[in-house]
Structure formats: structure tokens, C-alpha cells
Amino acid sequence: MGRIGILKTPHGNVKTPALMPVIHPGKQTIDVKKYGADIVITNSYIIYKNEELKKKALEEGIHSLINFEGPIVTDSGSFQLSVYGDIDVTNKEIIEFQENIGTDIGTSLDIPTPPYVKRERAEKELEITLERAKEALDARKNLMLNSVVQGSTFPDLRAKCAEAIGQMDFEVYPIGAVVPLLENYKYKDVVDIVMASVANLPPSRPRHLMGAGHPMVFALAVAMGCDLFDSAAYILYAQDDRLMMPNGTYKLQDLLEMPCSCEVCTKYTPNDLRSMKKEQRMKLIAQHNLHVSFAEIRKIRQAIVDGNLLELVEQRCRAHPYLLDALRNLKNYTELMEEYDPEYKNSAFFYTGPESLNRPEIFRYLSRISRIPQKNRVLLLPSFKKPYSKNIQNILTNFGRDKPDLEKLGNFYRIKGLKSENSSHIDEQLQVVVVDVPFGVIPLEIDEIYPLAQNESPSLLDGDSKIFVKNIINEYINNFNEVIISESLIKKFDLDFELENFNINELRLQFDDKEKIKYIADYQFGTGAGKALFGTNVDIVKSRKTGKIRHVYDGEDLIATLRASDGIFVLSMLGAERLHEFLEYPKSRVVVNSDAEPFAREGKSIFAKFVIDIDINIRANEEVLIVNENDDLLAFGKSILNAHEIKDLKTGQAVKTRKGGK
Ligand code: GUN
């Protein structure tokens, strides 16, 4: 759910995810811009309460007051309310004040209800927060506004709040009152709060996880859909002689070596710092803290582009047992995360431990494979070097011939006691499947589809994967009348079946490219798509170099190209027409309005604001059909975002058109 974005403000654009250092008005001595800050946050209530600061802010503006020319966010005093129980300003007054001092993004006076309070209190305070949100909208003129999600530790109240304010016209949606949870390492509960909130916020608006300033949690928060962070921690930790790192915190008193390669860490030794005056030392440690915090944000942005953010999250969450709890809790949200996970990515799937089993790619694969109608018989093979089909084919094509090279595959058994084994299916079609961690069962026809070929896992099995794959096998074989299984799988996954000997030479195996392309299309576009696309006369062209399928023609006419990098079909216009005829509306459709129709026909890319309807199951990086209101096919292309995002965004591209139909 992590995303790269651009937040536009009157004082410039900001790339997100972004970290906003907290600036103390009047006290700030560190130039945060120098360390990478493009946007900062400060507190309007502190300014409002100090006559001198207030006068200067009203006369010269807040940018001059804190000496920062970029975008400035201001908080409202809600945090002071949560700490001192009372403050001296009304919601309306503080909104108007923020507007008058020239803030870019202001905040209404929400009530930060602490965690674990009684439900009654959380509900009551939430009502006030919602009233104040509405009042803020009425009071603002041009000020961009935050509206904070509250609701304590009740996920349903967080969801309700997010939904209510999400429908109003706010520019940014912070998630509030998590500081006490972060301070107490209750990361698991933060996951429930953030997911309940984000699931109900509009995808087109940035979300700010308020008070999250430790680089240790950034990757996790971004993976849950947070875009903005604020950090007072860089200075608070420095005051306390503590150095932040993405995998934890070091106390200066314990350091023999400096922990990183920033300017401060390379110039000074721990002893140098310890012998300095407090003020100088604090400034240097704050610089280090900013440096590592911004470095972590950059790393996260790169991971989003590379498609391996969850692998970074898995690394980060191993730094502390309670972060590991948070990572494990993400398992409860895999279904939601899958909706936002791009279909195909630039990077391979790396299994980094049992928590990787909860990743959206695996959930998606297993739900999709379970929908494909099965043949009657299955042969379960142990895993080989990838790509499986290529490496196995040489061995298996010898099956039933003079001298099959079966030693390499070991012994085989037939599983006894299956539901419908009494009917004989010896002559019926055989499904050949490879069993591997972490995707479980992989039909050979689709072994080159992302990420089935583009993944790596350790060769030594862990207990969780063993049980995970065992359960997949048990479920998968239920669909078959006859199951033949390799002895090595029985041992490796502790399978307990009643078995009988099986003579592998009885099997006749065929590798039929025509069946293969249909199976791939069924997997990619839905059952039946293979027949619709490739049901007639097909000519398969293979790469001379690799021997892999490249193009599928009907006579002279190209239907589709099998992309080598991820093993999926990219359509031609003919392919798109066939698919369009086969798939019922709205399946795989992006519907554009009449303004966009001529552009689509010319093959121009589709902007989100022209999309009037969409198949809600479309994910990012998927092949889609572009149609008009009458479902006439205009063009086809690749979705850049998922359906929820395309529906909600008013700017930017939604679909990269491959070809228009003129
Ligand atoms: N800073 C940290 N938490 C909060 C919160 O819940 N609301 C506001 N307005 N500011 C915060």
C-alpha cells in the first residue's frame, strides 16, 4: 500500500513519503533544509500563546518567523490539549489564526483520545472531533486542511471517523493519538489503528502518521499507506544523548564506535562527542538523527519503485520483538494489501522468513489458482531449479519411452482413499505440478508467470513453511480423482496419506504449447479467456535464442505476445477484441467519458479524471480494456494504479495505453 506521490502546496511540491521535522518556533537552531527537509511542521498554538511570536507571525508570516521558505504544516494545539488537558483557544480561532499567518496546511482542534479508554469516552470525543472538522471547513478560506482520524484503540471508531472525514473536502488526513502507543512499543496496536483508518480514507489524499518520528517505523507505516511523518524525535533524542538508527537507538554512553557514515559519525568519535559541551553535542547528534531519518525515507521510496518495500519492512521489523508483532499482525490485512499490490514488479520475491508467507503475492496466487478448473489427475513433483518447466521437461519428456531418466525424480506413490478414486481416469488429462516454498503448488503451464519464477527462498525448510505448504497440498489434491506424488515430498512436508506403489512408467506426459498458452490466459484474464483468445487457429512463434514462447498469431495476425520478464500476455488489438467479446462487462474494463474517447482511440494515455466507471478488481500493472459508455472497445493498455485509486484520483495517469483502435 506504499506509494510515491506529490503533495502540492502554495509553497511548492513535496515528494512523498516525506518526513517533516518539527520546528520549535523561536527556539530552532538547526537548519533542517540542509539535511533534506522539503516540508516542516510547527505548532500554531505555541505561536498564538506568545505575544512576540504572534505579532511577528501576523506581520511577516510564518515562513519568515521560522525562516523556512518551503511548505509549512501547523498543528492546532490538540497535542497540548492531550498533555495539559486544557487550552486557551477555540477551534475557529486557531483555524483563522493559521490562515492569517500564511500556513500551507493547517489543522483543526481535534481531540486526541488516548489508547485503551472506555468506549463511551472515545465515542463522545470523536463526535467533538467530527463537529470541529466540519466547523474548520466552514471557517477556512484558502487554507489547506488536515483532518485527524481519532477513535482511540477501537478499530470500528477509527473506521467510522475515517469514512466520515474522508467524504469531506480535506487535503490531508493525519492519523492521531498514536504517540502513547509508539512510546510504549505497542506497534501491533498501531497496525490495527492505521489499517482501520487507511482502509476507509480516500486513496487520493496523503495520510500523516502523527508523532511517528523514529526511522525504525517508517517502512512499516509506509507499507500501510502512510505518506507523511513528523519528527520531534530527532531533537528530543539528541537532548538525551541518543542516536537513532533504522534498526534501533544507541545511547552515546555505550558507544565504542559511531553507528553510521554520516558527516557527524565520520568526523567525530564517541569520546569526542562525550567530551563536548551539551549544546554542541546535542546539535551534532540531532544532525545525525536527521541524516539517518532522511536516508531511510529515500530508501523507502526506492523500495516502492523496486517493488520490494515489504522486504524492507521484514528487515526493519526484526529489530525489535514488538515490531515483529506488528509485522505478524499485518497478516490480518493481507486481503486489503493485495488490492493495492501491483500485479507485476521489477524485483523478485525474496522469502526472508515465515512472515513472508503472509505477503499479498502468495495470497493472490493461491486464490487465483483455486479458481481454475482442474483436470482429473495430478502428478506432484519436487521442486527443481527455476524455471521448472524448462529444467524438468528434458527429464519428463522421456516418460514412457525407452529409457526414462527417472532416478533423478525418485520413487512415486499413488494416494489411496481419495473421494472419487473409484472411477478410472487413467486415460484422462494429467496436471503436472511442482511443489515448492512459498507458493505451494505450481502447475507447469504457468511456472514462468511472475512471481512463480521470479522468487527465491532458502533451501533449508523452516517449520512454518512446512506446515503452510503441507496445508496447500492437502487442499489442492481434494480436487483430483487421482494423485501421484513423489516420495521426497511425502518426507519433506511430513505428509500423512495412505499410499500405494505406483509405476511412473504408466504415465504419458505431453507438453502441449497450445494448452499452455490457454492456461496462462485463463490464469491471467479468467477461466475461458484462453479458449476465447486462442481457441481457433494459432501459430506459436518461439525465441530462437531461449526456445521460449514469444508470439501467438492467427495466420498473419498477432493475437498476443508473451512478455519474457514476467511471463504474461500483452495483447494486440485483435487479442483485445477477442477478450472484449468474451469477458462480460465490466470485467477488465476502464470506461472513459466522451471527452477522452478520441484520445483513447488515438492511443493516448488515459487520465484518471476521465474514467467514469471501472472494474473494481483491477490492480496496478494489469492488462486492461479501454471502452466508452456503450462498451465499445476504444483501446487497450496497462493500468498504472488500482481501481480504487483510479476512481478517486482527479489528476495523473490511470492507464498507459498500448494501442488505440482509431
Ligand atoms: N500530534 C500528535 N498526535 C496528535 C493528534 O492526535 N492530533 C493533533 N492535532 N496533533 C497530534
Short mmCIF file of N, CA and C in Angstrom, two decimals, residues 456-586:
data_model
loop_
_atom_site.label_atom_id
_atom_site.label_comp_id
_atom_site.label_asym_id
_atom_site.label_seq_id
_atom_site.Cartn_x
_atom_site.Cartn_y
_atom_site.Cartn_z
N GLU A 456 12.88 -16.33 -4.72
CA GLU A 456 13.94 -17.13 -4.12
C GLU A 456 13.58 -17.42 -2.68
N SER A 457 13.81 -18.66 -2.27
CA SER A 457 13.65 -18.98 -0.85
C SER A 457 14.78 -19.91 -0.44
N PRO A 458 15.07 -19.97 0.87
CA PRO A 458 16.21 -20.79 1.30
C PRO A 458 15.96 -22.26 1.01
N SER A 459 17.03 -23.02 0.80
CA SER A 459 16.85 -24.44 0.50
C SER A 459 16.52 -25.22 1.77
N LEU A 460 16.91 -24.70 2.92
CA LEU A 460 16.59 -25.39 4.18
C LEU A 460 15.23 -24.91 4.67
N LEU A 461 14.37 -25.87 4.94
CA LEU A 461 12.97 -25.57 5.25
C LEU A 461 12.79 -25.13 6.70
N ASP A 462 11.90 -24.16 6.97
CA ASP A 462 11.53 -23.84 8.35
C ASP A 462 10.16 -24.44 8.65
N GLY A 463 9.84 -24.51 9.92
CA GLY A 463 8.62 -25.19 10.36
C GLY A 463 7.35 -24.57 9.81
N ASP A 464 7.30 -23.26 9.75
CA ASP A 464 6.07 -22.60 9.27
C ASP A 464 5.81 -22.89 7.80
N SER A 465 6.88 -22.84 6.99
CA SER A 465 6.71 -23.11 5.56
C SER A 465 6.27 -24.55 5.34
N LYS A 466 6.82 -25.43 6.17
CA LYS A 466 6.50 -26.84 6.04
C LYS A 466 4.99 -27.05 6.24
N ILE A 467 4.46 -26.46 7.29
CA ILE A 467 3.02 -26.60 7.57
C ILE A 467 2.20 -25.88 6.51
N PHE A 468 2.68 -24.72 6.11
CA PHE A 468 1.99 -23.91 5.10
C PHE A 468 1.81 -24.70 3.80
N VAL A 469 2.92 -25.26 3.32
CA VAL A 469 2.86 -25.99 2.05
C VAL A 469 2.09 -27.31 2.22
N LYS A 470 2.26 -27.94 3.37
CA LYS A 470 1.51 -29.17 3.65
C LYS A 470 0.00 -28.90 3.52
N ASN A 471 -0.45 -27.81 4.11
CA ASN A 471 -1.89 -27.48 4.05
C ASN A 471 -2.32 -27.20 2.61
N ILE A 472 -1.45 -26.54 1.86
CA ILE A 472 -1.81 -26.25 0.46
C ILE A 472 -1.98 -27.56 -0.32
N ILE A 473 -1.02 -28.48 -0.10
CA ILE A 473 -1.10 -29.77 -0.82
C ILE A 473 -2.40 -30.48 -0.44
N ASN A 474 -2.68 -30.54 0.86
CA ASN A 474 -3.88 -31.26 1.31
C ASN A 474 -5.14 -30.70 0.66
N GLU A 475 -5.18 -29.40 0.55
CA GLU A 475 -6.37 -28.78 -0.03
C GLU A 475 -6.41 -28.99 -1.55
N TYR A 476 -5.27 -28.83 -2.16
CA TYR A 476 -5.21 -28.88 -3.63
C TYR A 476 -5.60 -30.25 -4.16
N ILE A 477 -5.14 -31.30 -3.51
CA ILE A 477 -5.38 -32.63 -4.08
C ILE A 477 -6.83 -33.07 -3.94
N ASN A 478 -7.58 -32.38 -3.09
CA ASN A 478 -9.01 -32.69 -2.95
C ASN A 478 -9.78 -32.60 -4.25
N ASN A 479 -9.27 -31.80 -5.17
CA ASN A 479 -9.99 -31.58 -6.41
C ASN A 479 -9.76 -32.68 -7.44
N PHE A 480 -8.87 -33.60 -7.14
CA PHE A 480 -8.48 -34.58 -8.16
C PHE A 480 -8.98 -35.98 -7.81
N ASN A 481 -9.15 -36.75 -8.86
CA ASN A 481 -9.57 -38.13 -8.66
C ASN A 481 -8.38 -39.06 -8.48
N GLU A 482 -7.28 -38.67 -9.04
CA GLU A 482 -6.09 -39.50 -8.88
C GLU A 482 -4.88 -38.60 -8.63
N VAL A 483 -4.12 -38.95 -7.60
CA VAL A 483 -2.96 -38.12 -7.24
C VAL A 483 -1.71 -39.00 -7.15
N ILE A 484 -0.73 -38.62 -7.91
CA ILE A 484 0.54 -39.34 -7.87
C ILE A 484 1.57 -38.38 -7.30
N ILE A 485 2.31 -38.85 -6.33
CA ILE A 485 3.17 -37.92 -5.59
C ILE A 485 4.56 -38.51 -5.39
N SER A 486 5.52 -37.61 -5.41
CA SER A 486 6.90 -38.05 -5.25
C SER A 486 7.18 -38.38 -3.78
N GLU A 487 7.94 -39.41 -3.59
CA GLU A 487 8.28 -39.84 -2.22
C GLU A 487 9.00 -38.72 -1.46
N SER A 488 9.82 -37.97 -2.16
CA SER A 488 10.59 -36.93 -1.46
C SER A 488 9.66 -35.86 -0.89
N LEU A 489 8.52 -35.62 -1.54
CA LEU A 489 7.58 -34.63 -0.99
C LEU A 489 6.91 -35.15 0.28
N ILE A 490 6.60 -36.44 0.26
CA ILE A 490 5.99 -37.05 1.45
C ILE A 490 6.90 -36.83 2.66
N LYS A 491 8.18 -37.02 2.43
CA LYS A 491 9.14 -36.89 3.53
C LYS A 491 9.35 -35.43 3.91
N LYS A 492 9.54 -34.60 2.89
CA LYS A 492 9.90 -33.21 3.15
C LYS A 492 8.80 -32.48 3.91
N PHE A 493 7.54 -32.75 3.56
CA PHE A 493 6.45 -32.00 4.18
C PHE A 493 5.65 -32.82 5.19
N ASP A 494 6.23 -33.96 5.62
CA ASP A 494 5.55 -34.79 6.63
C ASP A 494 4.12 -35.10 6.26
N LEU A 495 3.89 -35.53 5.04
CA LEU A 495 2.52 -35.76 4.60
C LEU A 495 2.06 -37.12 5.12
N ASP A 496 0.83 -37.19 5.58
CA ASP A 496 0.36 -38.50 6.04
C ASP A 496 -0.83 -38.98 5.20
N PHE A 497 -0.50 -39.66 4.15
CA PHE A 497 -1.50 -40.24 3.27
C PHE A 497 -1.34 -41.76 3.29
N GLU A 498 -2.42 -42.41 2.94
CA GLU A 498 -2.31 -43.85 2.69
C GLU A 498 -1.83 -44.00 1.25
N LEU A 499 -0.75 -44.75 1.08
CA LEU A 499 -0.10 -44.75 -0.23
C LEU A 499 -0.04 -46.14 -0.83
N GLU A 500 0.00 -46.19 -2.14
CA GLU A 500 0.31 -47.45 -2.80
C GLU A 500 1.39 -47.21 -3.85
N ASN A 501 2.13 -48.24 -4.14
CA ASN A 501 3.21 -48.07 -5.10
C ASN A 501 2.64 -47.68 -6.46
N PHE A 502 3.42 -46.96 -7.18
CA PHE A 502 2.95 -46.54 -8.50
C PHE A 502 4.10 -46.65 -9.48
N ASN A 503 3.82 -47.21 -10.59
CA ASN A 503 4.84 -47.34 -11.63
C ASN A 503 4.78 -46.11 -12.55
N ILE A 504 5.76 -45.28 -12.38
CA ILE A 504 5.77 -44.00 -13.08
C ILE A 504 5.76 -44.17 -14.60
N ASN A 505 6.21 -45.31 -15.03
CA ASN A 505 6.25 -45.53 -16.48
C ASN A 505 4.86 -45.66 -17.10
N GLU A 506 3.84 -45.80 -16.24
CA GLU A 506 2.48 -45.85 -16.77
C GLU A 506 2.04 -44.51 -17.33
N LEU A 507 2.71 -43.47 -16.88
CA LEU A 507 2.23 -42.11 -17.26
C LEU A 507 2.66 -41.74 -18.66
N ARG A 508 1.75 -41.05 -19.34
CA ARG A 508 2.10 -40.44 -20.62
C ARG A 508 2.05 -38.94 -20.42
N LEU A 509 3.15 -38.32 -20.61
CA LEU A 509 3.16 -36.87 -20.42
C LEU A 509 3.32 -36.16 -21.74
N GLN A 510 2.55 -35.09 -21.88
CA GLN A 510 2.69 -34.28 -23.10
C GLN A 510 2.90 -32.84 -22.67
N PHE A 511 3.75 -32.17 -23.41
CA PHE A 511 3.87 -30.73 -23.17
C PHE A 511 3.36 -30.04 -24.41
N ASP A 512 2.15 -29.57 -24.29
CA ASP A 512 1.45 -29.02 -25.43
C ASP A 512 1.42 -27.50 -25.31
N ASP A 513 2.12 -26.83 -26.21
CA ASP A 513 2.20 -25.37 -26.14
C ASP A 513 0.83 -24.71 -26.26
N LYS A 514 -0.06 -25.32 -27.03
CA LYS A 514 -1.40 -24.73 -27.19
C LYS A 514 -2.18 -24.78 -25.89
N GLU A 515 -2.01 -25.89 -25.15
CA GLU A 515 -2.65 -25.98 -23.83
C GLU A 515 -2.02 -24.96 -22.88
N LYS A 516 -0.74 -24.82 -23.00
CA LYS A 516 0.00 -23.93 -22.11
C LYS A 516 -0.48 -22.48 -22.27
N ILE A 517 -0.58 -22.01 -23.49
CA ILE A 517 -0.97 -20.59 -23.68
C ILE A 517 -2.41 -20.36 -23.21
N LYS A 518 -3.25 -21.36 -23.36
CA LYS A 518 -4.63 -21.21 -22.88
C LYS A 518 -4.66 -21.13 -21.35
N TYR A 519 -3.84 -21.97 -20.75
CA TYR A 519 -3.80 -22.00 -19.29
C TYR A 519 -3.29 -20.65 -18.75
N ILE A 520 -2.27 -20.12 -19.40
CA ILE A 520 -1.74 -18.81 -18.97
C ILE A 520 -2.83 -17.74 -19.08
N ALA A 521 -3.54 -17.74 -20.21
CA ALA A 521 -4.58 -16.73 -20.41
C ALA A 521 -5.72 -16.90 -19.40
N ASP A 522 -6.07 -18.15 -19.10
CA ASP A 522 -7.11 -18.39 -18.08
C ASP A 522 -6.67 -17.84 -16.73
N TYR A 523 -5.40 -18.06 -16.41
CA TYR A 523 -4.88 -17.56 -15.14
C TYR A 523 -4.87 -16.04 -15.13
N GLN A 524 -4.46 -15.47 -16.24
CA GLN A 524 -4.29 -14.01 -16.29
C GLN A 524 -5.64 -13.26 -16.39
N PHE A 525 -6.54 -13.76 -17.23
CA PHE A 525 -7.77 -12.99 -17.51
C PHE A 525 -9.04 -13.64 -16.98
N GLY A 526 -8.94 -14.88 -16.52
CA GLY A 526 -10.13 -15.57 -16.02
C GLY A 526 -10.44 -16.79 -16.87
N THR A 527 -11.08 -17.77 -16.23
CA THR A 527 -11.34 -19.05 -16.89
C THR A 527 -12.14 -18.84 -18.19
N GLY A 528 -11.68 -19.47 -19.23
CA GLY A 528 -12.37 -19.35 -20.53
C GLY A 528 -11.68 -18.37 -21.46
N ALA A 529 -10.86 -17.51 -20.89
CA ALA A 529 -10.18 -16.49 -21.72
C ALA A 529 -9.22 -17.15 -22.71
N GLY A 530 -8.62 -18.25 -22.28
CA GLY A 530 -7.67 -18.95 -23.14
C GLY A 530 -8.34 -19.43 -24.42
N LYS A 531 -9.53 -20.01 -24.25
CA LYS A 531 -10.26 -20.52 -25.41
C LYS A 531 -10.70 -19.36 -26.31
N ALA A 532 -11.12 -18.28 -25.66
CA ALA A 532 -11.59 -17.13 -26.44
C ALA A 532 -10.46 -16.50 -27.26
N LEU A 533 -9.28 -16.46 -26.67
CA LEU A 533 -8.15 -15.83 -27.36
C LEU A 533 -7.51 -16.78 -28.37
N PHE A 534 -7.33 -18.01 -27.93
CA PHE A 534 -6.51 -18.94 -28.72
C PHE A 534 -7.28 -20.18 -29.14
N GLY A 535 -8.58 -20.05 -29.22
CA GLY A 535 -9.42 -21.24 -29.48
C GLY A 535 -9.41 -21.66 -30.93
N THR A 536 -9.05 -20.75 -31.81
CA THR A 536 -9.11 -21.09 -33.22
C THR A 536 -7.74 -21.54 -33.72
N ASN A 537 -7.40 -21.09 -34.87
CA ASN A 537 -6.12 -21.44 -35.47
C ASN A 537 -5.00 -20.62 -34.81
N VAL A 538 -4.05 -21.27 -34.18
CA VAL A 538 -2.95 -20.49 -33.60
C VAL A 538 -1.59 -20.96 -34.12
N ASP A 539 -0.72 -19.98 -34.30
CA ASP A 539 0.66 -20.27 -34.68
C ASP A 539 1.56 -19.67 -33.62
N ILE A 540 2.35 -20.52 -33.02
CA ILE A 540 3.19 -20.07 -31.92
C ILE A 540 4.61 -19.84 -32.41
N VAL A 541 5.10 -18.64 -32.12
CA VAL A 541 6.48 -18.33 -32.52
C VAL A 541 7.35 -18.31 -31.28
N LYS A 542 8.45 -19.05 -31.34
CA LYS A 542 9.34 -19.11 -30.17
C LYS A 542 10.61 -18.31 -30.41
N SER A 543 11.23 -17.92 -29.31
CA SER A 543 12.50 -17.22 -29.41
C SER A 543 13.57 -18.22 -29.86
N ARG A 544 14.34 -17.80 -30.84
CA ARG A 544 15.35 -18.72 -31.35
C ARG A 544 16.44 -18.92 -30.31
N LYS A 545 16.66 -17.89 -29.52
CA LYS A 545 17.74 -17.95 -28.54
C LYS A 545 17.35 -18.79 -27.31
N THR A 546 16.17 -18.51 -26.76
CA THR A 546 15.81 -19.15 -25.49
C THR A 546 14.86 -20.32 -25.66
N GLY A 547 14.24 -20.43 -26.81
CA GLY A 547 13.27 -21.50 -27.01
C GLY A 547 11.93 -21.23 -26.35
N LYS A 548 11.78 -20.04 -25.77
CA LYS A 548 10.53 -19.73 -25.07
C LYS A 548 9.49 -19.19 -26.05
N ILE A 549 8.22 -19.38 -25.69
CA ILE A 549 7.12 -18.84 -26.49
C ILE A 549 7.20 -17.31 -26.46
N ARG A 550 7.13 -16.67 -27.66
CA ARG A 550 7.17 -15.22 -27.71
C ARG A 550 5.86 -14.62 -28.22
N HIS A 551 5.41 -15.10 -29.39
CA HIS A 551 4.22 -14.52 -30.01
C HIS A 551 3.21 -15.60 -30.34
N VAL A 552 1.94 -15.20 -30.31
CA VAL A 552 0.90 -16.11 -30.78
C VAL A 552 0.12 -15.41 -31.89
N TYR A 553 0.09 -16.05 -33.07
CA TYR A 553 -0.58 -15.49 -34.24
C TYR A 553 -1.80 -16.32 -34.61
N ASP A 554 -2.73 -15.67 -35.28
CA ASP A 554 -3.76 -16.38 -36.01
C ASP A 554 -3.45 -16.07 -37.48
N GLY A 555 -2.82 -16.98 -38.15
CA GLY A 555 -2.35 -16.70 -39.51
C GLY A 555 -1.32 -15.59 -39.48
N GLU A 556 -1.63 -14.52 -40.19
CA GLU A 556 -0.71 -13.37 -40.25
C GLU A 556 -0.91 -12.42 -39.07
N ASP A 557 -2.02 -12.62 -38.35
CA ASP A 557 -2.42 -11.62 -37.35
C ASP A 557 -1.97 -11.97 -35.94
N LEU A 558 -1.25 -11.04 -35.35
CA LEU A 558 -0.77 -11.24 -33.97
C LEU A 558 -1.95 -11.18 -33.00
N ILE A 559 -2.03 -12.15 -32.09
CA ILE A 559 -3.07 -12.10 -31.04
C ILE A 559 -2.47 -11.54 -29.75
N ALA A 560 -1.29 -12.05 -29.39
CA ALA A 560 -0.68 -11.60 -28.14
C ALA A 560 0.80 -11.97 -28.12
N THR A 561 1.53 -11.26 -27.26
CA THR A 561 2.96 -11.52 -27.06
C THR A 561 3.18 -11.92 -25.61
N LEU A 562 3.92 -12.98 -25.42
CA LEU A 562 4.23 -13.41 -24.05
C LEU A 562 5.50 -12.68 -23.60
N ARG A 563 5.33 -11.80 -22.60
CA ARG A 563 6.47 -10.98 -22.18
C ARG A 563 7.46 -11.83 -21.39
N ALA A 564 8.72 -11.75 -21.80
CA ALA A 564 9.73 -12.63 -21.21
C ALA A 564 9.96 -12.34 -19.73
N SER A 565 9.89 -11.06 -19.35
CA SER A 565 10.28 -10.71 -17.98
C SER A 565 9.33 -11.25 -16.93
N ASP A 566 8.03 -11.31 -17.26
CA ASP A 566 7.10 -11.77 -16.23
C ASP A 566 6.12 -12.83 -16.72
N GLY A 567 6.32 -13.32 -17.93
CA GLY A 567 5.55 -14.47 -18.40
C GLY A 567 4.07 -14.22 -18.61
N ILE A 568 3.65 -12.96 -18.79
CA ILE A 568 2.23 -12.71 -19.03
C ILE A 568 2.00 -12.22 -20.46
N PHE A 569 0.74 -12.32 -20.89
CA PHE A 569 0.41 -11.92 -22.25
C PHE A 569 0.15 -10.42 -22.34
N VAL A 570 0.76 -9.81 -23.33
CA VAL A 570 0.43 -8.45 -23.72
C VAL A 570 -0.35 -8.58 -25.02
N LEU A 571 -1.53 -7.98 -25.06
CA LEU A 571 -2.43 -8.21 -26.19
C LEU A 571 -2.06 -7.38 -27.41
N SER A 572 -2.55 -7.83 -28.55
CA SER A 572 -2.59 -6.98 -29.75
C SER A 572 -4.04 -6.48 -29.84
N MET A 573 -4.33 -5.64 -30.83
CA MET A 573 -5.71 -5.18 -30.97
C MET A 573 -6.66 -6.35 -31.21
N LEU A 574 -6.20 -7.32 -32.00
CA LEU A 574 -7.03 -8.50 -32.24
C LEU A 574 -7.31 -9.25 -30.94
N GLY A 575 -6.25 -9.42 -30.14
CA GLY A 575 -6.40 -10.08 -28.84
C GLY A 575 -7.36 -9.31 -27.95
N ALA A 576 -7.22 -7.99 -27.94
CA ALA A 576 -8.10 -7.16 -27.11
C ALA A 576 -9.55 -7.30 -27.56
N GLU A 577 -9.75 -7.36 -28.87
CA GLU A 577 -11.12 -7.52 -29.38
C GLU A 577 -11.72 -8.86 -28.95
N ARG A 578 -10.92 -9.89 -29.06
CA ARG A 578 -11.42 -11.22 -28.66
C ARG A 578 -11.74 -11.26 -27.17
N LEU A 579 -10.85 -10.68 -26.40
CA LEU A 579 -11.06 -10.68 -24.95
C LEU A 579 -12.29 -9.86 -24.59
N HIS A 580 -12.44 -8.74 -25.26
CA HIS A 580 -13.58 -7.84 -25.02
C HIS A 580 -14.89 -8.55 -25.32
N GLU A 581 -14.87 -9.33 -26.37
CA GLU A 581 -16.08 -10.06 -26.74
C GLU A 581 -16.40 -11.14 -25.70
N PHE A 582 -15.34 -11.74 -25.19
CA PHE A 582 -15.54 -12.85 -24.25
C PHE A 582 -15.89 -12.39 -22.84
N LEU A 583 -15.18 -11.40 -22.33
CA LEU A 583 -15.37 -11.00 -20.93
C LEU A 583 -16.62 -10.14 -20.79
N GLU A 584 -17.43 -10.51 -19.81
CA GLU A 584 -18.65 -9.72 -19.60
C GLU A 584 -18.33 -8.41 -18.92
N TYR A 585 -19.04 -7.36 -19.32
CA TYR A 585 -18.91 -6.06 -18.68
C TYR A 585 -19.19 -6.22 -17.19
N PRO A 586 -18.45 -5.60 -16.29
CA PRO A 586 -17.35 -4.65 -16.50
C PRO A 586 -15.96 -5.28 -16.41
#
